[in-house]
C-alpha cells in the first residue's frame, strides 16, 4: 500500500485535492449537523414540525445550530489515524488498521472520564480539542468495540450482529487516499469497520462508501463512483444486500422526480445498506449540495448518519466551495475540521518533506507522534 508523494503532484492538482479533502470532511460534518435535530423522528413528525417539505435549513440540536454528533468526531479521528499511520511508516511499523484502532481508542477516551488536560503528549493535538469531549449520541457498538485494547478483525469482528451505518459514516476519509488502488481503499475501510461493526451489511457499506469517495475525489462521475463500489463489492462474501441497495439507488433515479417517499423506500429499516442507498440517491439526483442534503435527512431513519454519508459524497464531488456557506459558517468545530483537512492534504502531497527515516519536522511529530 502506498500513498502518492509530493513529487507526483503539480500545484493545481494539490489545490484541487485540498478542496476535495475539505469538501469531504466539511460536507460530512455539515450533513451530520443538518440531520441531527431530526435523527430520531419519523417523516410524519418531521413534516409536522418543519412543514410539508420537511427540514430545509439548519435548526438547533444539542443546544445550538451546527452541532455535530459522534459520527463527525469519529470521522476526524479516522483522519488523525491515517496521518499517524503515514508518519509511523518511517519506523518500519506499517499496519494502518492498528493505527486506526489506536485513533478510535483515543476517541473512546473522550466519551468517558478523561478530559483534554489529562491527555499525554503522544496522544497528539486532536485528542486535546476540548469540544470533541461532548457526548453526542455515541453508538453503543463503537463504545463497546473500542473499549478493549485488542482489535476486532475480519476473522474475529466486534459486534457480529451489528448492521448499523456508524462505521460507514466514519469511513469517508479512507477514500481520500487517492494514490491507493480502489481495492486497497475498500480493504482498509472494511478492516477498520469490523473493529466495531461485525455484520457484512455494516462493514461492506463502509467499504462501498470509501470507494465512492475515492472515485469522486479522483474526478470521476457519480455514476462511475457507484459502479466502482459495485465492482469491489461483488468480490466479497456477503455483499448481496449492499449490492442490491446500490442497485436500487440507480433504479430510483429513473423513476421520476426526487421525492421524500422514494428516499424513505430506499432507507427501509434504517440499517447500513438502506442509509447508504439513500445517500447515494441524494448524490445522484441532488441539484446541488443543499438539495442533496435535504433529500438525505427527511425520512424515518438516522438522519444524522445519512446526512453525513451524503455530505461526504457531495463534498468529494464538488469541493468545499459548493457547500452552503451559511451552514459551514455555523458548523461546530469548523477550525478543527479545516486544520485537520489541511494537515491531511499536506501529509499526502508533501509527506517526504515533513518526515523520513532519516529526518523529521519536530513540529509535525509533536502534532502526529510516532508513538
Tab-separated table of C-alpha atoms in Angstrom:
chain	number	residue	atom	x	y	z
A	1	UNK	CA	0.000	0.000	0.000
A	2	UNK	CA	1.384	3.383	-0.853
A	3	UNK	CA	0.132	6.937	-0.963
A	4	UNK	CA	1.008	9.426	-3.649
A	5	UNK	CA	4.074	11.511	-2.813
A	6	UNK	CA	4.645	15.188	-3.274
A	7	UNK	CA	6.818	14.553	-6.315
A	8	UNK	CA	3.770	13.254	-8.171
A	9	UNK	CA	1.627	16.342	-7.566
A	10	UNK	CA	1.544	19.592	-9.513
A	11	UNK	CA	0.354	22.759	-7.822
A	12	UNK	CA	-3.066	22.715	-9.486
A	13	UNK	CA	-3.503	19.065	-8.502
A	14	UNK	CA	-2.591	19.864	-4.904
A	15	UNK	CA	-5.127	22.690	-4.795
A	16	UNK	CA	-7.887	20.515	-6.274
A	17	UNK	CA	-7.068	17.711	-3.855
A	18	UNK	CA	-7.134	20.094	-0.892
A	19	UNK	CA	-10.539	21.413	-1.976
A	20	UNK	CA	-11.932	17.892	-2.218
A	21	UNK	CA	-10.480	16.882	1.148
A	22	UNK	CA	-12.009	19.963	2.743
A	23	UNK	CA	-15.245	19.332	0.879
A	24	UNK	CA	-15.438	15.739	2.057
A	25	UNK	CA	-14.755	16.447	5.731
A	26	UNK	CA	-16.805	19.639	5.918
A	27	UNK	CA	-19.599	18.093	3.840
A	28	UNK	CA	-19.793	15.074	6.127
A	29	UNK	CA	-19.871	17.279	9.230
A	30	UNK	CA	-22.436	19.691	7.767
A	31	UNK	CA	-24.681	16.784	6.751
A	32	UNK	CA	-24.329	15.269	10.202
A	33	UNK	CA	-25.247	18.557	11.894
A	34	UNK	CA	-28.138	19.170	9.496
A	35	UNK	CA	-29.669	15.764	10.166
A	36	UNK	CA	-29.015	15.632	13.904
A	37	UNK	CA	-32.157	17.534	15.032
A	38	UNK	CA	-34.439	15.050	13.242
A	39	UNK	CA	-32.367	11.882	13.639
A	40	UNK	CA	-34.920	10.302	15.965
A	41	UNK	CA	-38.067	11.458	14.129
A	42	UNK	CA	-40.221	9.757	11.527
A	43	UNK	CA	-41.128	11.567	8.317
A	44	UNK	CA	-44.599	12.490	9.567
A	45	UNK	CA	-43.121	14.023	12.721
A	46	UNK	CA	-40.530	15.923	10.692
A	47	UNK	CA	-43.262	17.379	8.493
A	48	UNK	CA	-45.433	18.224	11.472
A	49	UNK	CA	-42.564	20.189	12.996
A	50	UNK	CA	-40.904	21.697	9.927
A	51	UNK	CA	-43.638	21.873	7.292
A	52	UNK	CA	-44.772	19.776	4.349
A	53	UNK	CA	-41.367	19.920	2.655
A	54	UNK	CA	-39.609	18.742	5.790
A	55	UNK	CA	-36.366	20.150	7.143
A	56	UNK	CA	-34.929	22.624	4.625
A	57	UNK	CA	-32.496	24.683	6.718
A	58	UNK	CA	-30.436	24.040	9.843
A	59	UNK	CA	-32.172	24.108	13.227
A	60	UNK	CA	-30.661	23.601	16.693
A	61	UNK	CA	-29.582	20.274	18.152
A	62	UNK	CA	-27.660	19.809	21.395
A	63	UNK	CA	-28.373	23.434	22.221
A	64	UNK	CA	-27.137	25.148	19.046
A	65	UNK	CA	-27.241	25.104	15.268
A	66	UNK	CA	-24.356	23.320	13.599
A	67	UNK	CA	-23.721	20.884	16.444
A	68	UNK	CA	-22.293	17.558	15.274
A	69	UNK	CA	-22.726	14.038	16.593
A	70	UNK	CA	-20.254	11.309	17.486
A	71	UNK	CA	-20.186	10.408	13.785
A	72	UNK	CA	-18.190	13.525	12.962
A	73	UNK	CA	-15.950	13.026	15.983
A	74	UNK	CA	-15.080	9.535	14.761
A	75	UNK	CA	-14.509	10.704	11.185
A	76	UNK	CA	-11.970	13.237	12.456
A	77	UNK	CA	-10.162	10.577	14.454
A	78	UNK	CA	-10.107	8.483	11.274
A	79	UNK	CA	-8.154	11.272	9.588
A	80	UNK	CA	-5.846	11.570	12.582
A	81	UNK	CA	-5.184	7.839	12.463
A	82	UNK	CA	-4.415	7.898	8.742
A	83	UNK	CA	-1.868	10.682	9.179
A	84	UNK	CA	-0.294	8.878	12.133
A	85	UNK	CA	-0.063	5.691	10.054
A	86	UNK	CA	1.904	7.536	7.363
A	87	UNK	CA	4.247	9.061	9.942
A	88	UNK	CA	4.794	5.742	11.714
A	89	UNK	CA	5.687	4.108	8.418
A	90	UNK	CA	9.156	5.669	8.706
A	91	UNK	CA	9.809	3.481	11.730
A	92	UNK	CA	9.058	0.311	9.776
A	93	UNK	CA	5.739	-0.115	11.617
A	94	UNK	CA	3.185	-0.216	8.788
A	95	UNK	CA	-0.173	-1.625	9.738
A	96	UNK	CA	-2.841	1.069	9.238
A	97	UNK	CA	-5.706	-0.873	10.895
A	98	UNK	CA	-3.720	-0.862	14.129
A	99	UNK	CA	-3.080	2.866	13.874
A	100	UNK	CA	-6.779	3.485	13.212
A	101	UNK	CA	-7.719	1.341	16.192
A	102	UNK	CA	-5.432	3.441	18.376
A	103	UNK	CA	-7.098	6.584	16.998
A	104	UNK	CA	-10.561	5.234	17.753
A	105	UNK	CA	-9.417	4.339	21.258
A	106	UNK	CA	-8.338	7.962	21.678
A	107	UNK	CA	-11.867	8.978	20.668
A	108	UNK	CA	-13.380	6.466	23.113
A	109	UNK	CA	-11.421	8.069	25.944
A	110	UNK	CA	-13.158	11.379	25.218
A	111	UNK	CA	-16.506	9.713	25.908
A	112	UNK	CA	-15.674	8.531	29.404
A	113	UNK	CA	-13.959	10.245	32.317
A	114	UNK	CA	-10.945	11.777	30.638
A	115	UNK	CA	-10.574	15.471	29.905
A	116	UNK	CA	-8.301	17.222	27.404
A	117	UNK	CA	-5.899	18.264	30.179
A	118	UNK	CA	-5.310	14.617	31.071
A	119	UNK	CA	-4.035	13.583	27.647
A	120	UNK	CA	-0.403	12.676	27.117
A	121	UNK	CA	1.854	14.325	24.552
A	122	UNK	CA	1.840	11.120	22.499
A	123	UNK	CA	-1.927	11.431	22.067
A	124	UNK	CA	-1.359	14.310	19.628
A	125	UNK	CA	-3.194	17.596	19.220
A	126	UNK	CA	-6.620	16.356	18.149
A	127	UNK	CA	-7.164	14.459	21.396
A	128	UNK	CA	-6.732	17.730	23.277
A	129	UNK	CA	-9.513	19.577	21.423
A	130	UNK	CA	-11.995	20.314	24.196
A	131	UNK	CA	-15.115	20.448	22.003
A	132	UNK	CA	-14.616	16.805	20.998
A	133	UNK	CA	-15.305	15.684	24.561
A	134	UNK	CA	-19.018	16.418	24.260
A	135	UNK	CA	-21.016	13.176	24.362
A	136	UNK	CA	-23.228	13.272	21.260
A	137	UNK	CA	-25.219	10.070	20.954
A	138	UNK	CA	-22.200	7.759	20.589
A	139	UNK	CA	-23.273	4.433	19.036
A	140	UNK	CA	-23.147	1.597	21.539
A	141	UNK	CA	-21.316	-0.567	19.003
A	142	UNK	CA	-18.499	1.992	18.859
A	143	UNK	CA	-18.236	2.308	22.617
A	144	UNK	CA	-18.057	-1.453	23.093
A	145	UNK	CA	-15.928	-2.028	20.007
A	146	UNK	CA	-13.216	0.347	21.182
A	147	UNK	CA	-13.445	-0.453	24.887
A	148	UNK	CA	-10.645	-3.025	24.797
A	149	UNK	CA	-7.044	-2.850	23.630
A	150	UNK	CA	-7.499	-5.948	21.475
A	151	UNK	CA	-8.708	-5.126	17.963
A	152	UNK	CA	-11.590	-6.664	16.054
A	153	UNK	CA	-10.613	-8.292	12.751
A	154	UNK	CA	-12.392	-9.845	9.780
A	155	UNK	CA	-11.777	-13.234	11.359
A	156	UNK	CA	-12.916	-12.088	14.815
A	157	UNK	CA	-15.044	-8.956	14.348
A	158	UNK	CA	-16.611	-6.963	17.144
A	159	UNK	CA	-20.411	-6.965	17.411
A	160	UNK	CA	-21.101	-9.616	14.772
A	161	UNK	CA	-24.798	-8.779	14.514
A	162	UNK	CA	-24.395	-5.016	14.242
A	163	UNK	CA	-25.907	-3.806	10.934
A	164	UNK	CA	-25.884	-0.047	11.598
A	165	UNK	CA	-24.225	2.608	9.456
A	166	UNK	CA	-21.983	4.334	12.006
A	167	UNK	CA	-18.873	2.609	10.634
A	168	UNK	CA	-19.759	3.753	7.122
A	169	UNK	CA	-20.199	7.340	8.333
A	170	UNK	CA	-16.635	7.452	9.664
A	171	UNK	CA	-15.151	5.795	6.564
A	172	UNK	CA	-15.166	8.633	4.020
A	173	UNK	CA	-11.559	9.646	4.867
A	174	UNK	CA	-10.253	6.311	3.588
A	175	UNK	CA	-11.467	7.366	0.156
A	176	UNK	CA	-9.159	10.384	0.277
A	177	UNK	CA	-6.166	8.061	-0.124
A	178	UNK	CA	-6.281	8.885	-3.819
A	179	UNK	CA	-2.862	7.363	-4.515
A	180	UNK	CA	-4.123	3.922	-3.470
A	181	UNK	CA	-5.902	1.405	-5.657
A	182	UNK	CA	-9.670	1.072	-5.009
A	183	UNK	CA	-9.390	-2.483	-3.703
A	184	UNK	CA	-6.875	-1.390	-1.063
A	185	UNK	CA	-9.105	1.509	-0.022
A	186	UNK	CA	-12.023	-0.901	0.339
A	187	UNK	CA	-9.934	-3.392	2.275
A	188	UNK	CA	-8.701	-0.821	4.784
A	189	UNK	CA	-12.199	0.592	5.310
A	190	UNK	CA	-13.559	-2.912	5.891
A	191	UNK	CA	-10.744	-3.895	8.276
A	192	UNK	CA	-11.390	-0.765	10.331
A	193	UNK	CA	-15.181	-1.087	10.235
A	194	UNK	CA	-15.117	-4.577	11.781
A	195	UNK	CA	-13.468	-3.093	14.838
A	196	UNK	CA	-16.977	-2.048	15.891
A	197	UNK	CA	-19.466	-3.353	13.291
A	198	UNK	CA	-19.125	-7.041	12.552
A	199	UNK	CA	-22.014	-7.783	10.169
A	200	UNK	CA	-21.220	-7.783	6.423
A	201	UNK	CA	-24.004	-5.270	5.753
A	202	UNK	CA	-22.269	-2.771	8.041
A	203	UNK	CA	-18.644	-3.295	7.100
A	204	UNK	CA	-19.247	-3.662	3.363
A	205	UNK	CA	-21.311	-0.455	3.389
A	206	UNK	CA	-18.246	1.199	4.927
A	207	UNK	CA	-16.068	-0.192	2.157
A	208	UNK	CA	-18.515	0.972	-0.515
A	209	UNK	CA	-18.673	4.490	0.940
A	210	UNK	CA	-14.869	4.733	0.948
A	211	UNK	CA	-14.585	3.533	-2.660
A	212	UNK	CA	-17.201	6.033	-3.863
A	213	UNK	CA	-15.436	8.926	-2.116
A	214	UNK	CA	-12.187	7.684	-3.644
A	215	UNK	CA	-13.621	7.759	-7.161
A	216	UNK	CA	-15.224	11.171	-6.696
A	217	UNK	CA	-12.064	12.654	-5.183
A	218	UNK	CA	-10.189	11.451	-8.261
A	219	UNK	CA	-12.609	13.341	-10.508
A	220	UNK	CA	-14.905	10.511	-11.609
A	221	UNK	CA	-18.645	10.985	-12.104
A	222	UNK	CA	-21.249	9.873	-9.532
A	223	UNK	CA	-22.401	7.032	-11.803
A	224	UNK	CA	-18.823	5.844	-12.227
A	225	UNK	CA	-18.274	6.042	-8.463
A	226	UNK	CA	-21.250	3.758	-7.809
A	227	UNK	CA	-20.009	1.305	-10.422
A	228	UNK	CA	-16.590	1.283	-8.746
A	229	UNK	CA	-18.230	0.370	-5.465
A	230	UNK	CA	-20.305	-2.377	-7.062
A	231	UNK	CA	-17.188	-3.847	-8.668
A	232	UNK	CA	-15.463	-4.014	-5.287
A	233	UNK	CA	-18.486	-5.451	-3.515
A	234	UNK	CA	-19.090	-8.375	-5.830
A	235	UNK	CA	-15.748	-9.912	-4.950
A	236	UNK	CA	-16.587	-10.088	-1.233
A	237	UNK	CA	-18.681	-12.655	0.658
A	238	UNK	CA	-21.985	-11.412	1.988
A	239	UNK	CA	-22.188	-8.478	-0.423
A	240	UNK	CA	-25.699	-9.106	-1.766
A	241	UNK	CA	-27.683	-6.763	0.484
A	242	UNK	CA	-25.346	-3.800	-0.021
A	243	UNK	CA	-25.046	-4.503	-3.741
A	244	UNK	CA	-28.836	-4.637	-4.108
A	245	UNK	CA	-29.183	-1.393	-2.124
A	246	UNK	CA	-26.848	0.459	-4.507
A	247	UNK	CA	-28.677	-1.010	-7.487
A	248	UNK	CA	-31.955	0.250	-6.034
A	249	UNK	CA	-30.437	3.717	-5.839
A	250	UNK	CA	-29.555	3.579	-9.521
A	251	UNK	CA	-33.041	2.330	-10.363
A	252	UNK	CA	-34.741	5.031	-8.320
A	253	UNK	CA	-33.074	7.722	-10.435
A	254	UNK	CA	-35.139	6.539	-13.412
A	255	UNK	CA	-38.445	6.705	-11.530
A	256	UNK	CA	-39.185	10.387	-11.959
A	257	UNK	CA	-38.725	13.477	-9.841
A	258	UNK	CA	-36.987	13.008	-6.485
A	259	UNK	CA	-39.330	12.660	-3.528
A	260	UNK	CA	-39.202	12.007	0.201
A	261	UNK	CA	-41.294	8.890	-0.342
A	262	UNK	CA	-38.690	7.444	-2.690
A	263	UNK	CA	-35.947	8.199	-0.169
A	264	UNK	CA	-37.985	6.540	2.590
A	265	UNK	CA	-38.358	3.417	0.456
A	266	UNK	CA	-34.598	3.277	-0.042
A	267	UNK	CA	-33.912	3.765	3.684
A	268	UNK	CA	-36.168	0.823	4.561
A	269	UNK	CA	-35.373	-0.410	8.063
A	270	UNK	CA	-32.651	2.188	8.534
A	271	UNK	CA	-29.715	-0.194	8.523
A	272	UNK	CA	-26.398	0.468	6.809
A	273	UNK	CA	-27.467	-0.681	3.365
A	274	UNK	CA	-30.636	1.459	3.353
A	275	UNK	CA	-28.965	4.608	4.657
A	276	UNK	CA	-26.149	4.231	2.145
A	277	UNK	CA	-28.704	3.754	-0.642
A	278	UNK	CA	-30.488	6.970	0.336
A	279	UNK	CA	-27.205	8.888	0.493
A	280	UNK	CA	-26.202	7.638	-2.949
A	281	UNK	CA	-29.602	8.600	-4.336
A	282	UNK	CA	-29.102	12.110	-2.935
A	283	UNK	CA	-25.719	12.228	-4.684
A	284	UNK	CA	-27.188	11.098	-7.995
A	285	UNK	CA	-30.254	13.343	-8.136
A	286	UNK	CA	-29.377	16.316	-5.938
A	287	UNK	CA	-29.481	19.556	-7.896
A	288	UNK	CA	-26.817	20.957	-5.585
A	289	UNK	CA	-25.412	20.183	-2.140
A	290	UNK	CA	-28.298	21.853	-0.303
A	291	UNK	CA	-30.909	19.869	-2.266
A	292	UNK	CA	-28.982	16.629	-1.895
A	293	UNK	CA	-28.687	17.023	1.864
A	294	UNK	CA	-32.366	17.864	2.182
A	295	UNK	CA	-33.214	14.600	0.452
A	296	UNK	CA	-30.774	12.729	2.686
A	297	UNK	CA	-32.252	13.807	6.036
A	298	UNK	CA	-36.028	13.832	5.538
A	299	UNK	CA	-37.029	10.244	6.335
A	300	UNK	CA	-37.559	7.970	9.306
A	301	UNK	CA	-34.017	6.570	9.515
A	302	UNK	CA	-30.980	8.043	11.239
A	303	UNK	CA	-30.889	11.414	9.507
A	304	UNK	CA	-27.551	12.437	11.017
A	305	UNK	CA	-25.738	9.404	9.645
A	306	UNK	CA	-27.458	9.609	6.268
A	307	UNK	CA	-26.668	13.323	6.074
A	308	UNK	CA	-23.021	12.600	6.876
A	309	UNK	CA	-22.816	9.903	4.195
A	310	UNK	CA	-24.402	12.143	1.563
A	311	UNK	CA	-22.406	15.199	2.629
A	312	UNK	CA	-19.115	13.366	2.245
A	313	UNK	CA	-20.041	12.165	-1.236
A	314	UNK	CA	-21.275	15.570	-2.361
A	315	UNK	CA	-18.251	17.308	-0.861
A	316	UNK	CA	-15.832	14.931	-2.564
A	317	UNK	CA	-17.608	15.537	-5.866
A	318	UNK	CA	-17.909	19.315	-5.747
A	319	UNK	CA	-15.227	20.520	-3.320
A	320	UNK	CA	-15.564	22.884	-0.388
A	321	UNK	CA	-16.840	25.955	-2.229
A	322	UNK	CA	-20.054	24.163	-3.256
A	323	UNK	CA	-21.155	23.699	0.360
A	324	UNK	CA	-23.795	26.132	1.676
A	325	UNK	CA	-21.600	28.868	3.175
A	326	UNK	CA	-24.019	29.837	5.952
A	327	UNK	CA	-24.187	26.195	7.061
A	328	UNK	CA	-20.399	25.893	7.085
A	329	UNK	CA	-20.048	29.160	8.996
A	330	UNK	CA	-22.180	27.810	11.863
A	331	UNK	CA	-20.528	24.386	11.970
A	332	UNK	CA	-19.294	23.325	15.378
A	333	UNK	CA	-15.540	22.756	15.376
A	334	UNK	CA	-15.057	24.223	11.908
A	335	UNK	CA	-11.496	25.471	12.636
A	336	UNK	CA	-10.518	21.988	13.795
A	337	UNK	CA	-12.042	20.320	10.731
A	338	UNK	CA	-10.225	22.703	8.399
A	339	UNK	CA	-6.926	22.354	10.241
A	340	UNK	CA	-7.113	18.574	10.129
A	341	UNK	CA	-8.143	18.585	6.458
A	342	UNK	CA	-5.187	20.768	5.538
A	343	UNK	CA	-2.794	18.619	7.582
A	344	UNK	CA	-4.080	15.533	5.777
A	345	UNK	CA	-3.630	17.214	2.396
A	346	UNK	CA	-0.091	18.268	3.288
A	347	UNK	CA	0.825	14.811	4.545
A	348	UNK	CA	-0.495	13.103	1.440
A	349	UNK	CA	1.102	15.513	-1.040
A	350	UNK	CA	4.286	16.550	0.777
A	351	UNK	CA	4.879	13.891	3.423
A	352	UNK	CA	8.503	13.150	2.436
A	353	UNK	CA	9.401	16.793	3.117
A	354	UNK	CA	7.924	16.510	6.626
A	355	UNK	CA	9.409	13.213	7.741
A	356	UNK	CA	11.511	10.297	6.570
A	357	UNK	CA	13.556	7.542	8.244
A	358	UNK	CA	16.489	9.966	8.496
A	359	UNK	CA	14.783	13.292	9.323
A	360	UNK	CA	11.558	14.749	10.613
A	361	UNK	CA	9.981	18.105	11.383
A	362	UNK	CA	9.773	18.369	15.204
A	363	UNK	CA	6.553	20.359	14.898
A	364	UNK	CA	4.926	17.693	12.749
A	365	UNK	CA	5.931	14.889	15.119
A	366	UNK	CA	4.534	16.892	18.032
A	367	UNK	CA	1.184	17.007	16.198
A	368	UNK	CA	1.296	13.392	14.974
A	369	UNK	CA	3.666	11.434	17.222
A	370	UNK	CA	5.166	8.163	16.069
A	371	UNK	CA	4.381	6.569	19.437
